[in-house]
Amino acid sequence: MARIVMKFGGTSMAGIERIRAVAARVKREVDAGNQVAVVVSAMAGETDRLVGFCREASALYDPREYDVVVSSGEQVTSGLLAIALQAAGVPARSWLGWQLPIHTSDAFARARIGAIDPAALNASLARGEVAVIPGFQGVADDNRVTTLGRGGSDTSAVAIAAAMKAARCDIYTDVDGVYTTDPRIVPRARKLARVTYEEMLELASVGAKVLQTRSVGLAMKEGVRVQVLSSFTGPDAPMADTLPGTLIVSEEELGIVAEEELDTVERQLITGIAHDKNEAKITLTAVPDRPGAVAAIFAPLADAGINVDMIIQNIAHRPKGGEGGSTDVTFTVPAADLPKSLAVLDAAKAQIGFTEQVHDTRVAKISVVGVGMRSHAGVASTMFTTLGARGINVLAISTSEIKVSVLIDEDETELAVRVLHTAYGLDAT
Ligand code: ADP
Ligand code: ASP
Ligand code: MG
C-alpha cells in the first residue's frame, strides 16, 4: 500500500465524461490498495472565463474578490469528481481549501502556501475515503479565500503530497510526460524518462508550462517525487507505479553526483528547450553614463514589484576626450507589467535622465537548459551560430549556470525552437 497524490489538469476534467474517466483511473489506484488524495483543476477554459468576468466587472477589481470568483472553478470539479467516485462505489469527499485548511499568505491572486495541517486529511484517508481537493485555492489568516497564481493546482498537489508524506505526486495532464521541448511545437520532441529538479525548475521558469514553477521548487525543497503522465490512456494503461511518465528526480538519484561522472553518463548536453512569449522589451535611449544611472532605472521598478529579467547596456557614446557620455539600456519585463513599467519609468524620467522609452511586445525568449552545461563549453556559441545561420537576430542574452536564454522576434519562435532542437541533437530518430 502506498499513499499517493493524483492531480488532474483542466483538459482531464473538461466535462462529465472525462470526470468519469478520472474517477475510473482513481478507482484503479484505490483497488490496488493505495490511499489516495486527488487534486483537481477547473474545467479547461473555465478559469479564463472567470478572469474575463472580473475584468469586465471592473478594470480595477479587488484581488480578494477576484480570488472568490476564480477559485470557484475548482470547487465545481472537486464536488463533481467526489460524486463520480461515489457513483463508482468509491467512498469520497471533497475538501475545500478553507476546510482542510490550506493556509496561505495574503498575497491575493498569487498567494504562497504556508502550512497544511494534515490531521483532517489523514483521518479521511484512514477512514478509507478518497480526499478530493480543489487545486489553486487556499485560505489567508483572515479567513479569506486565496488563489495561487495561474497553473497553481500543480503547487497545491505537491504541497498536499508533502503534508501527507505521499510516496509520489502524479501529475496527470494532456501529454504523457516532459519532453525535450513543447511537443505541440516540435513533433519530433522526445519524451524524457527523468529530469532533475534543477532542470525542471529552469525549464518551467523559462516557459515550459507543463508544471508551474513554484510546484517544482516546492517539490525540490520537500523532496517530493513528482511524475508527469497522461490522463488520456485506456483502462489497460500501465499502473502509475511502473513510472510510465517522466519522473522529476534529484541529481543524486539520476546518478550525476560529481562533475566527473557527467562524462561517463550517457546524457545529452542539453535537456530541453523552452520558449516564452510573455515578455516585453523596453529600451531607454541616451541614459547618462554615470555611476548610479542603472540603479535609478531598476530601483523604482523593483519598488513597484516588477520583475526585470534580461538586461543589456549598450556601449556608451562618449564625446571625444570629454565627460557626459550616454548609453542605451534595454531590458525585459513581464508583458502584463508593461503599462505599469512605462508609467513608473516615466515618473522617474528626471532622475534617470533618458531621452526616450521604446517598447516592443512582439518578442520571444528562447532558452536552452541542461546540467551538462556546467562542465562543457560551447553551448552558447552553438546557439548563436545556429540562430545566425537562419538569419534570426538576437536582441538580448542572459545566462545561468545551467541555462542560456536569447530574446528574438516573436514571429521566429517556432523556427528557432525547431532549429535549436536539431542542432543540440534532441530530435527523435
Ligand atoms: P494542465 O491543464 O493539465 O495543467 P497544462 O496545459 O498546464 O496542462 O500543461 C500541459 C501542456 O504543457 C502541454 O499540453 C504542452 O503543450 C505544454 N508543454 C510545454 N512545454 C512542454 C514540455 N517540455 N513537455 C511537455 N509539455 C510541454
Ligand atoms: N485553474 C487554474 C488555472 O487555469 C489552476 C490550474 O489549472 O492549475 O490557472
Ligand atoms: Mg497546468
Short mmCIF file of C-alpha atoms and ligand atoms in Angstrom, two decimals:
data_model
loop_
_atom_site.label_atom_id
_atom_site.label_comp_id
_atom_site.label_asym_id
_atom_site.label_seq_id
_atom_site.Cartn_x
_atom_site.Cartn_y
_atom_site.Cartn_z
CA MET A 1 0.00 0.00 0.00
CA ALA A 2 1.22 3.48 -0.78
CA ARG A 3 -0.05 6.97 -0.16
CA ILE A 4 -0.26 8.89 -3.39
CA VAL A 5 -1.50 12.21 -4.71
CA MET A 6 -3.10 12.23 -8.17
CA LYS A 7 -3.53 15.66 -9.81
CA PHE A 8 -5.71 16.15 -12.88
CA GLY A 9 -5.43 19.26 -15.06
CA GLY A 10 -8.14 21.22 -16.83
CA THR A 11 -8.32 19.18 -20.04
CA SER A 12 -8.66 16.00 -17.98
CA MET A 13 -11.60 17.50 -16.05
CA ALA A 14 -13.40 19.10 -19.01
CA GLY A 15 -16.88 17.61 -18.85
CA ILE A 16 -18.70 14.82 -17.05
CA GLU A 17 -17.46 12.06 -19.37
CA ARG A 18 -13.84 12.96 -18.66
CA ILE A 19 -14.53 13.29 -14.94
CA ARG A 20 -15.96 9.74 -15.05
CA ALA A 21 -12.75 8.58 -16.76
CA VAL A 22 -10.75 10.29 -13.98
CA ALA A 23 -12.90 8.52 -11.37
CA ALA A 24 -12.15 5.19 -13.05
CA ARG A 25 -8.43 5.96 -13.01
CA VAL A 26 -8.58 6.86 -9.31
CA LYS A 27 -10.58 3.69 -8.54
CA ARG A 28 -7.84 1.57 -10.13
CA GLU A 29 -5.29 3.00 -7.69
CA VAL A 30 -7.67 2.52 -4.75
CA ASP A 31 -8.38 -1.08 -5.80
CA ALA A 32 -4.62 -1.66 -5.91
CA GLY A 33 -4.61 -0.87 -2.18
CA ASN A 34 -3.40 2.74 -2.25
CA GLN A 35 -4.56 5.65 -0.09
CA VAL A 36 -5.34 8.45 -2.50
CA ALA A 37 -5.79 12.23 -2.34
CA VAL A 38 -6.86 13.77 -5.64
CA VAL A 39 -6.18 17.40 -6.55
CA VAL A 40 -8.24 18.82 -9.41
CA SER A 41 -8.16 21.83 -11.73
CA ALA A 42 -11.17 23.67 -13.05
CA MET A 43 -12.54 22.52 -16.40
CA ALA A 44 -10.34 23.69 -19.30
CA GLY A 45 -11.15 27.30 -20.21
CA GLU A 46 -13.17 27.93 -17.05
CA THR A 47 -10.56 29.96 -15.18
CA ASP A 48 -10.05 32.17 -18.26
CA ARG A 49 -13.81 32.70 -18.41
CA LEU A 50 -13.96 33.68 -14.73
CA VAL A 51 -10.96 36.02 -15.05
CA GLY A 52 -12.78 37.63 -18.00
CA PHE A 53 -15.85 38.29 -15.84
CA CYS A 54 -13.73 40.05 -13.21
CA ARG A 55 -12.06 42.27 -15.84
CA GLU A 56 -15.44 43.05 -17.37
CA ALA A 57 -16.90 43.97 -13.97
CA SER A 58 -14.08 46.45 -13.33
CA ALA A 59 -10.61 47.02 -14.72
CA LEU A 60 -9.52 47.79 -11.16
CA TYR A 61 -11.01 44.74 -9.47
CA ASP A 62 -10.30 43.92 -5.85
CA PRO A 63 -7.94 40.89 -5.86
CA ARG A 64 -9.75 39.46 -2.80
CA GLU A 65 -12.98 39.28 -4.74
CA TYR A 66 -11.13 38.05 -7.85
CA ASP A 67 -9.97 35.09 -5.76
CA VAL A 68 -13.53 34.38 -4.64
CA VAL A 69 -14.60 34.29 -8.28
CA VAL A 70 -11.73 32.38 -9.90
CA SER A 71 -11.41 29.75 -7.15
CA SER A 72 -14.98 28.62 -7.89
CA GLY A 73 -13.98 26.61 -10.99
CA GLU A 74 -12.11 24.09 -8.83
CA GLN A 75 -14.94 23.95 -6.29
CA VAL A 76 -17.23 22.68 -9.06
CA THR A 77 -14.85 19.98 -10.34
CA SER A 78 -13.95 18.72 -6.85
CA GLY A 79 -17.62 18.19 -6.00
CA LEU A 80 -18.31 16.56 -9.35
CA LEU A 81 -15.37 14.16 -9.02
CA ALA A 82 -16.50 13.19 -5.49
CA ILE A 83 -19.97 12.43 -6.91
CA ALA A 84 -18.49 10.41 -9.79
CA LEU A 85 -16.31 8.42 -7.38
CA GLN A 86 -19.25 7.69 -5.09
CA ALA A 87 -21.26 6.56 -8.12
CA ALA A 88 -18.42 4.17 -8.96
CA GLY A 89 -18.61 2.74 -5.45
CA VAL A 90 -15.57 4.56 -4.07
CA PRO A 91 -16.10 6.41 -0.77
CA ALA A 92 -15.02 10.02 -1.39
CA ARG A 93 -15.49 13.56 -0.15
CA SER A 94 -14.34 16.97 -1.22
CA TRP A 95 -12.24 19.26 1.00
CA LEU A 96 -12.20 22.93 0.07
CA GLY A 97 -9.07 24.96 0.81
CA TRP A 98 -10.59 26.52 3.94
CA GLN A 99 -11.89 23.18 5.21
CA LEU A 100 -8.56 21.32 5.33
CA PRO A 101 -7.27 24.07 5.76
CA ILE A 102 -4.54 25.06 3.29
CA HIS A 103 -3.05 28.19 4.88
CA THR A 104 -1.53 30.73 2.52
CA SER A 105 -0.08 34.22 2.56
CA ASP A 106 -2.46 37.10 1.90
CA ALA A 107 -0.92 37.95 -1.49
CA PHE A 108 -4.27 37.55 -3.22
CA ALA A 109 -4.20 36.11 -6.76
CA ARG A 110 -0.63 34.86 -6.22
CA ALA A 111 -0.63 33.56 -2.66
CA ARG A 112 2.04 31.24 -1.32
CA ILE A 113 1.19 28.10 0.61
CA GLY A 114 2.34 28.17 4.21
CA ALA A 115 1.25 25.30 6.40
CA ILE A 116 -1.14 22.47 5.69
CA ASP A 117 -2.46 20.71 8.79
CA PRO A 118 -2.64 17.07 7.67
CA ALA A 119 -4.90 15.91 10.55
CA ALA A 120 -8.25 16.04 8.72
CA LEU A 121 -6.72 14.63 5.57
CA ASN A 122 -5.06 11.75 7.41
CA ALA A 123 -8.29 10.92 9.25
CA SER A 124 -10.21 10.91 5.98
CA LEU A 125 -7.67 8.63 4.30
CA ALA A 126 -7.67 6.34 7.35
CA ARG A 127 -11.45 6.00 7.02
CA GLY A 128 -10.87 4.63 3.54
CA GLU A 129 -12.10 7.74 1.74
CA VAL A 130 -10.59 9.35 -1.29
CA ALA A 131 -9.99 13.02 -0.43
CA VAL A 132 -10.80 15.26 -3.40
CA ILE A 133 -9.14 18.67 -3.07
CA PRO A 134 -9.69 21.64 -5.37
CA GLY A 135 -6.29 22.87 -6.55
CA PHE A 136 -5.30 26.53 -6.88
CA GLN A 137 -7.03 27.69 -3.68
CA GLY A 138 -6.25 28.27 -0.03
CA VAL A 139 -7.21 30.50 2.85
CA ALA A 140 -5.42 33.51 4.34
CA ASP A 141 -5.14 34.28 8.07
CA ASP A 142 -8.21 36.50 7.96
CA ASN A 143 -10.23 33.55 6.58
CA ARG A 144 -10.49 34.99 3.11
CA VAL A 145 -10.16 32.72 0.09
CA THR A 146 -6.89 32.97 -1.86
CA THR A 147 -5.59 31.56 -5.15
CA LEU A 148 -2.04 30.58 -6.00
CA GLY A 149 -1.45 32.11 -9.45
CA ARG A 150 -2.22 30.57 -12.83
CA GLY A 151 -1.32 26.91 -13.10
CA GLY A 152 -1.31 26.75 -9.29
CA SER A 153 -3.02 23.38 -8.95
CA ASP A 154 0.35 21.73 -9.54
CA THR A 155 1.64 23.52 -6.46
CA SER A 156 -1.42 22.51 -4.43
CA ALA A 157 -0.76 18.88 -5.38
CA VAL A 158 2.90 18.97 -4.37
CA ALA A 159 2.08 20.74 -1.09
CA ILE A 160 -0.57 18.13 -0.24
CA ALA A 161 1.88 15.34 -1.13
CA ALA A 162 4.46 16.84 1.23
CA ALA A 163 1.91 17.28 4.04
CA MET A 164 0.64 13.70 3.85
CA LYS A 165 4.13 12.29 3.20
CA ALA A 166 2.99 10.69 -0.04
CA ALA A 167 5.22 8.23 -1.85
CA ARG A 168 4.56 10.09 -5.11
CA CYS A 169 2.73 13.03 -6.61
CA ASP A 170 1.40 12.02 -10.04
CA ILE A 171 0.54 14.98 -12.29
CA TYR A 172 -1.91 13.73 -14.94
CA THR A 173 -2.13 16.00 -17.96
CA ASP A 174 -2.75 16.06 -21.72
CA VAL A 175 0.78 14.95 -22.66
CA ASP A 176 2.44 11.74 -21.44
CA GLY A 177 5.47 13.34 -19.85
CA VAL A 178 8.02 16.13 -20.02
CA TYR A 179 9.53 16.42 -23.49
CA THR A 180 12.76 17.95 -24.79
CA THR A 181 10.54 20.83 -25.88
CA ASP A 182 6.81 21.53 -26.21
CA PRO A 183 5.64 18.57 -28.34
CA ARG A 184 2.90 20.79 -29.78
CA ILE A 185 5.59 22.91 -31.45
CA VAL A 186 8.16 20.27 -32.34
CA PRO A 187 6.53 16.93 -33.18
CA ARG A 188 9.98 15.32 -33.11
CA ALA A 189 10.48 16.23 -29.45
CA ARG A 190 11.49 13.26 -27.31
CA LYS A 191 9.91 12.24 -24.03
CA LEU A 192 12.34 12.29 -21.11
CA ALA A 193 12.22 9.41 -18.63
CA ARG A 194 13.80 11.55 -15.95
CA VAL A 195 14.56 15.24 -15.39
CA THR A 196 16.36 16.74 -12.41
CA TYR A 197 14.56 19.22 -10.14
CA GLU A 198 17.07 21.91 -11.12
CA GLU A 199 16.49 21.44 -14.83
CA MET A 200 12.71 21.27 -14.45
CA LEU A 201 12.79 24.40 -12.32
CA GLU A 202 14.71 26.26 -15.04
CA LEU A 203 12.54 24.86 -17.84
CA ALA A 204 9.32 25.82 -16.03
CA SER A 205 10.59 29.29 -15.16
CA VAL A 206 11.52 30.00 -18.79
CA GLY A 207 8.17 28.94 -20.20
CA ALA A 208 7.61 25.15 -20.16
CA LYS A 209 4.16 25.38 -18.64
CA VAL A 210 3.77 21.65 -18.14
CA LEU A 211 4.46 22.29 -14.43
CA GLN A 212 4.02 25.54 -12.50
CA THR A 213 7.47 26.79 -11.48
CA ARG A 214 6.57 27.02 -7.81
CA SER A 215 5.45 23.40 -7.72
CA VAL A 216 8.92 22.28 -8.83
CA GLY A 217 10.67 24.50 -6.27
CA LEU A 218 8.46 23.12 -3.53
CA ALA A 219 8.99 19.51 -4.65
CA MET A 220 12.74 20.07 -4.61
CA LYS A 221 12.64 21.61 -1.14
CA GLU A 222 10.36 18.95 0.33
CA GLY A 223 11.84 16.01 -1.59
CA VAL A 224 8.51 15.08 -3.18
CA ARG A 225 8.74 12.54 -6.01
CA VAL A 226 6.80 14.05 -8.91
CA GLN A 227 5.75 12.16 -12.02
CA VAL A 228 4.16 13.80 -15.10
CA LEU A 229 1.97 11.38 -17.05
CA SER A 230 -1.01 11.23 -19.38
CA SER A 231 -4.60 11.05 -18.23
CA PHE A 232 -5.69 10.16 -21.75
CA THR A 233 -4.94 6.45 -21.74
CA GLY A 234 -7.30 3.50 -21.64
CA PRO A 235 -8.09 1.04 -18.83
CA ASP A 236 -5.16 -1.18 -19.89
CA ALA A 237 -2.59 1.58 -19.40
CA PRO A 238 0.36 0.64 -17.16
CA MET A 239 -0.14 1.47 -13.48
CA ALA A 240 1.43 4.74 -12.34
CA ASP A 241 3.91 2.99 -10.03
CA THR A 242 5.63 1.48 -13.07
CA LEU A 243 6.59 5.09 -13.88
CA PRO A 244 5.27 5.36 -17.44
CA GLY A 245 5.65 9.17 -17.45
CA THR A 246 8.54 11.48 -16.60
CA LEU A 247 9.97 11.36 -13.09
CA ILE A 248 11.43 14.53 -11.59
CA VAL A 249 14.41 13.45 -9.53
CA SER A 250 17.40 14.78 -7.64
CA GLU A 251 20.78 14.83 -9.36
CA GLU A 252 21.95 12.14 -6.94
CA GLU A 253 19.10 9.89 -8.00
CA LEU A 254 19.93 10.47 -11.61
CA GLY A 255 23.46 9.35 -10.92
CA ILE A 256 25.07 12.70 -11.55
CA VAL A 257 26.83 13.11 -8.25
CA ALA A 258 30.05 14.69 -9.31
CA GLU A 259 31.09 16.59 -12.38
CA GLU A 260 33.49 13.84 -13.45
CA GLU A 261 30.61 11.45 -13.65
CA LEU A 262 28.91 13.65 -16.18
CA ASP A 263 31.33 12.37 -18.78
CA THR A 264 30.56 8.77 -18.05
CA VAL A 265 26.81 9.19 -18.04
CA GLU A 266 25.28 8.97 -21.48
CA ARG A 267 23.31 12.16 -21.46
CA GLN A 268 22.65 14.95 -23.82
CA LEU A 269 24.35 18.22 -23.07
CA ILE A 270 21.03 20.00 -23.36
CA THR A 271 17.99 18.52 -21.65
CA GLY A 272 15.32 20.79 -23.01
CA ILE A 273 14.35 23.96 -24.85
CA ALA A 274 11.54 26.30 -23.81
CA HIS A 275 10.01 29.46 -25.17
CA ASP A 276 8.12 32.33 -23.58
CA LYS A 277 6.13 34.94 -25.47
CA ASN A 278 5.02 36.76 -22.35
CA GLU A 279 7.88 39.22 -22.05
CA ALA A 280 8.13 42.78 -23.32
CA LYS A 281 11.29 44.65 -24.23
CA ILE A 282 11.91 48.22 -23.12
CA THR A 283 14.81 50.39 -24.33
CA LEU A 284 15.70 53.66 -22.65
CA THR A 285 17.78 55.78 -25.01
CA ALA A 286 20.59 58.16 -24.09
CA VAL A 287 20.82 57.29 -20.39
CA PRO A 288 23.65 59.36 -18.87
CA ASP A 289 26.77 57.21 -18.48
CA ARG A 290 27.49 57.81 -14.81
CA PRO A 291 27.54 55.79 -11.56
CA GLY A 292 24.05 55.28 -10.18
CA ALA A 293 22.26 55.59 -13.51
CA VAL A 294 21.35 51.90 -13.66
CA ALA A 295 20.13 51.97 -10.07
CA ALA A 296 17.90 54.93 -10.93
CA ILE A 297 16.19 52.73 -13.54
CA PHE A 298 15.81 49.46 -11.70
CA ALA A 299 15.12 50.62 -8.14
CA PRO A 300 11.71 52.17 -8.94
CA LEU A 301 10.76 49.10 -11.00
CA ALA A 302 11.67 46.84 -8.08
CA ASP A 303 9.71 49.06 -5.69
CA ALA A 304 6.69 48.62 -7.96
CA GLY A 305 7.07 44.82 -7.72
CA ILE A 306 8.07 44.43 -11.36
CA ASN A 307 10.44 41.58 -12.18
CA VAL A 308 13.12 42.59 -14.65
CA ASP A 309 14.53 39.58 -16.47
CA MET A 310 17.10 40.21 -19.22
CA ILE A 311 19.27 43.36 -19.20
CA ILE A 312 21.72 44.75 -21.74
CA GLN A 313 23.56 48.02 -21.60
CA ASN A 314 24.95 49.20 -24.88
CA ILE A 315 28.42 50.73 -25.26
CA ALA A 316 28.47 54.30 -24.10
CA HIS A 317 28.82 57.03 -26.70
CA ARG A 318 31.30 59.33 -25.07
CA PRO A 319 32.27 62.53 -26.78
CA LYS A 320 36.00 62.52 -27.63
CA GLY A 321 38.05 63.29 -24.54
CA GLY A 322 35.00 64.57 -22.71
CA GLU A 323 32.67 63.69 -19.88
CA GLY A 324 28.95 63.19 -20.08
CA GLY A 325 28.54 60.28 -22.47
CA SER A 326 25.31 58.36 -22.77
CA THR A 327 24.20 54.78 -23.30
CA ASP A 328 21.09 52.85 -24.29
CA VAL A 329 19.73 50.38 -21.72
CA THR A 330 17.48 47.53 -22.85
CA PHE A 331 15.66 45.10 -20.56
CA THR A 332 12.61 42.84 -20.40
CA VAL A 333 9.63 42.77 -18.04
CA PRO A 334 6.54 40.51 -17.98
CA ALA A 335 4.27 41.71 -20.82
CA ALA A 336 1.41 42.07 -18.34
CA ASP A 337 3.50 44.59 -16.38
CA LEU A 338 4.42 46.72 -19.42
CA PRO A 339 1.91 49.56 -18.88
CA LYS A 340 2.87 49.79 -15.20
CA SER A 341 6.59 49.72 -16.08
CA LEU A 342 6.24 52.53 -18.61
CA ALA A 343 4.35 54.63 -16.10
CA VAL A 344 6.97 54.00 -13.38
CA LEU A 345 9.83 54.92 -15.74
CA ASP A 346 8.03 57.99 -16.95
CA ALA A 347 7.60 59.17 -13.38
CA ALA A 348 11.34 58.65 -12.79
CA LYS A 349 12.41 60.21 -16.09
CA ALA A 350 14.01 63.26 -14.50
CA GLN A 351 16.13 61.19 -12.09
CA ILE A 352 17.17 58.68 -14.76
CA GLY A 353 17.73 61.30 -17.44
CA PHE A 354 16.92 59.20 -20.52
CA THR A 355 15.64 60.74 -23.75
CA GLU A 356 13.08 58.26 -24.96
CA GLN A 357 11.49 54.93 -24.00
CA VAL A 358 10.85 52.46 -26.79
CA HIS A 359 8.98 49.22 -26.20
CA ASP A 360 8.12 46.05 -28.09
CA THR A 361 5.86 43.14 -27.08
CA ARG A 362 6.47 41.15 -30.24
CA VAL A 363 9.46 39.37 -28.76
CA ALA A 364 10.04 35.83 -27.50
CA LYS A 365 12.58 34.37 -25.15
CA ILE A 366 14.11 31.05 -26.19
CA SER A 367 16.05 29.13 -23.56
CA VAL A 368 18.19 26.01 -23.62
CA VAL A 369 18.60 24.17 -20.31
CA GLY A 370 20.84 21.34 -19.16
CA VAL A 371 23.03 20.43 -16.17
CA GLY A 372 25.66 19.22 -18.65
CA MET A 373 26.42 22.89 -19.37
CA ARG A 374 28.29 23.17 -16.07
CA SER A 375 31.17 21.15 -17.39
CA HIS A 376 31.02 21.73 -21.14
CA ALA A 377 31.82 24.88 -23.04
CA GLY A 378 30.30 25.86 -26.35
CA VAL A 379 26.59 25.67 -25.59
CA ALA A 380 26.03 29.39 -26.09
CA SER A 381 28.15 29.58 -29.21
CA THR A 382 26.20 26.69 -30.81
CA MET A 383 23.04 28.64 -30.03
CA PHE A 384 24.25 31.89 -31.61
CA THR A 385 25.74 30.14 -34.65
CA THR A 386 22.57 28.14 -35.29
CA LEU A 387 20.31 31.16 -34.99
CA GLY A 388 22.66 33.32 -37.05
CA ALA A 389 22.73 30.75 -39.87
CA ARG A 390 18.94 31.07 -40.09
CA GLY A 391 19.07 34.85 -40.07
CA ILE A 392 17.50 35.07 -36.62
CA ASN A 393 18.66 38.20 -34.82
CA VAL A 394 19.49 38.03 -31.11
CA LEU A 395 18.16 41.08 -29.23
CA ALA A 396 19.31 40.21 -25.71
CA ILE A 397 21.05 37.38 -23.87
CA SER A 398 21.01 36.06 -20.32
CA THR A 399 22.58 33.02 -18.74
CA SER A 400 22.60 31.00 -15.55
CA GLU A 401 24.74 28.02 -14.55
CA ILE A 402 22.52 25.60 -16.48
CA LYS A 403 20.67 27.87 -18.94
CA VAL A 404 21.23 30.22 -21.87
CA SER A 405 18.34 32.47 -22.98
CA VAL A 406 18.07 34.73 -26.00
CA LEU A 407 15.43 37.25 -26.94
CA ILE A 408 14.28 37.19 -30.57
CA ASP A 409 11.46 38.43 -32.80
CA GLU A 410 8.24 36.65 -31.80
CA ASP A 411 7.50 35.59 -35.38
CA GLU A 412 10.65 33.45 -35.37
CA THR A 413 9.77 31.47 -32.23
CA GLU A 414 8.79 28.17 -33.82
CA LEU A 415 11.67 28.24 -36.30
CA ALA A 416 14.20 29.00 -33.56
CA VAL A 417 12.97 26.21 -31.29
CA ARG A 418 13.00 23.72 -34.15
CA VAL A 419 16.49 24.51 -35.45
CA LEU A 420 17.99 24.54 -31.96
CA HIS A 421 16.29 21.23 -31.16
CA THR A 422 18.04 19.73 -34.17
CA ALA A 423 21.35 21.48 -33.51
CA TYR A 424 21.62 20.05 -29.97
CA GLY A 425 20.83 16.56 -31.23
CA LEU A 426 17.49 16.32 -29.49
CA ASP A 427 15.28 15.22 -32.40
CA ALA A 428 13.69 11.81 -32.05
CA THR A 429 15.02 9.41 -34.66
P1 ADP B 1 -2.90 21.01 -17.28
O1 ADP B 1 -4.18 21.65 -17.68
O2 ADP B 1 -3.01 19.50 -17.21
O3 ADP B 1 -2.29 21.60 -16.06
P2 ADP B 1 -1.07 22.49 -18.98
O4 ADP B 1 -1.70 23.00 -20.22
O5 ADP B 1 -0.87 23.45 -17.85
O6 ADP B 1 -1.90 21.22 -18.52
O7 ADP B 1 0.34 21.84 -19.32
C1 ADP B 1 0.45 20.83 -20.32
C2 ADP B 1 0.97 21.47 -21.62
O8 ADP B 1 2.31 21.91 -21.43
C3 ADP B 1 1.08 20.51 -22.78
O9 ADP B 1 -0.14 20.41 -23.47
C4 ADP B 1 2.20 21.12 -23.64
O10 ADP B 1 1.70 21.82 -24.76
C5 ADP B 1 2.87 22.13 -22.71
N1 ADP B 1 4.33 21.97 -22.66
C6 ADP B 1 5.21 22.99 -22.76
N2 ADP B 1 6.47 22.55 -22.71
C7 ADP B 1 6.41 21.21 -22.55
C8 ADP B 1 7.40 20.18 -22.42
N3 ADP B 1 8.70 20.45 -22.43
N4 ADP B 1 6.97 18.91 -22.27
C9 ADP B 1 5.65 18.62 -22.24
N5 ADP B 1 4.68 19.55 -22.37
C10 ADP B 1 5.03 20.83 -22.52
N1 ASP B 2 -7.45 26.55 -12.97
C1 ASP B 2 -6.25 27.29 -12.67
C2 ASP B 2 -5.67 27.89 -13.94
O1 ASP B 2 -6.21 27.69 -15.01
C3 ASP B 2 -5.23 26.48 -11.92
C4 ASP B 2 -4.71 25.27 -12.66
O2 ASP B 2 -5.37 24.73 -13.55
O3 ASP B 2 -3.62 24.80 -12.29
O4 ASP B 2 -4.70 28.59 -13.87
MG MG B 3 -1.08 23.34 -15.76
#
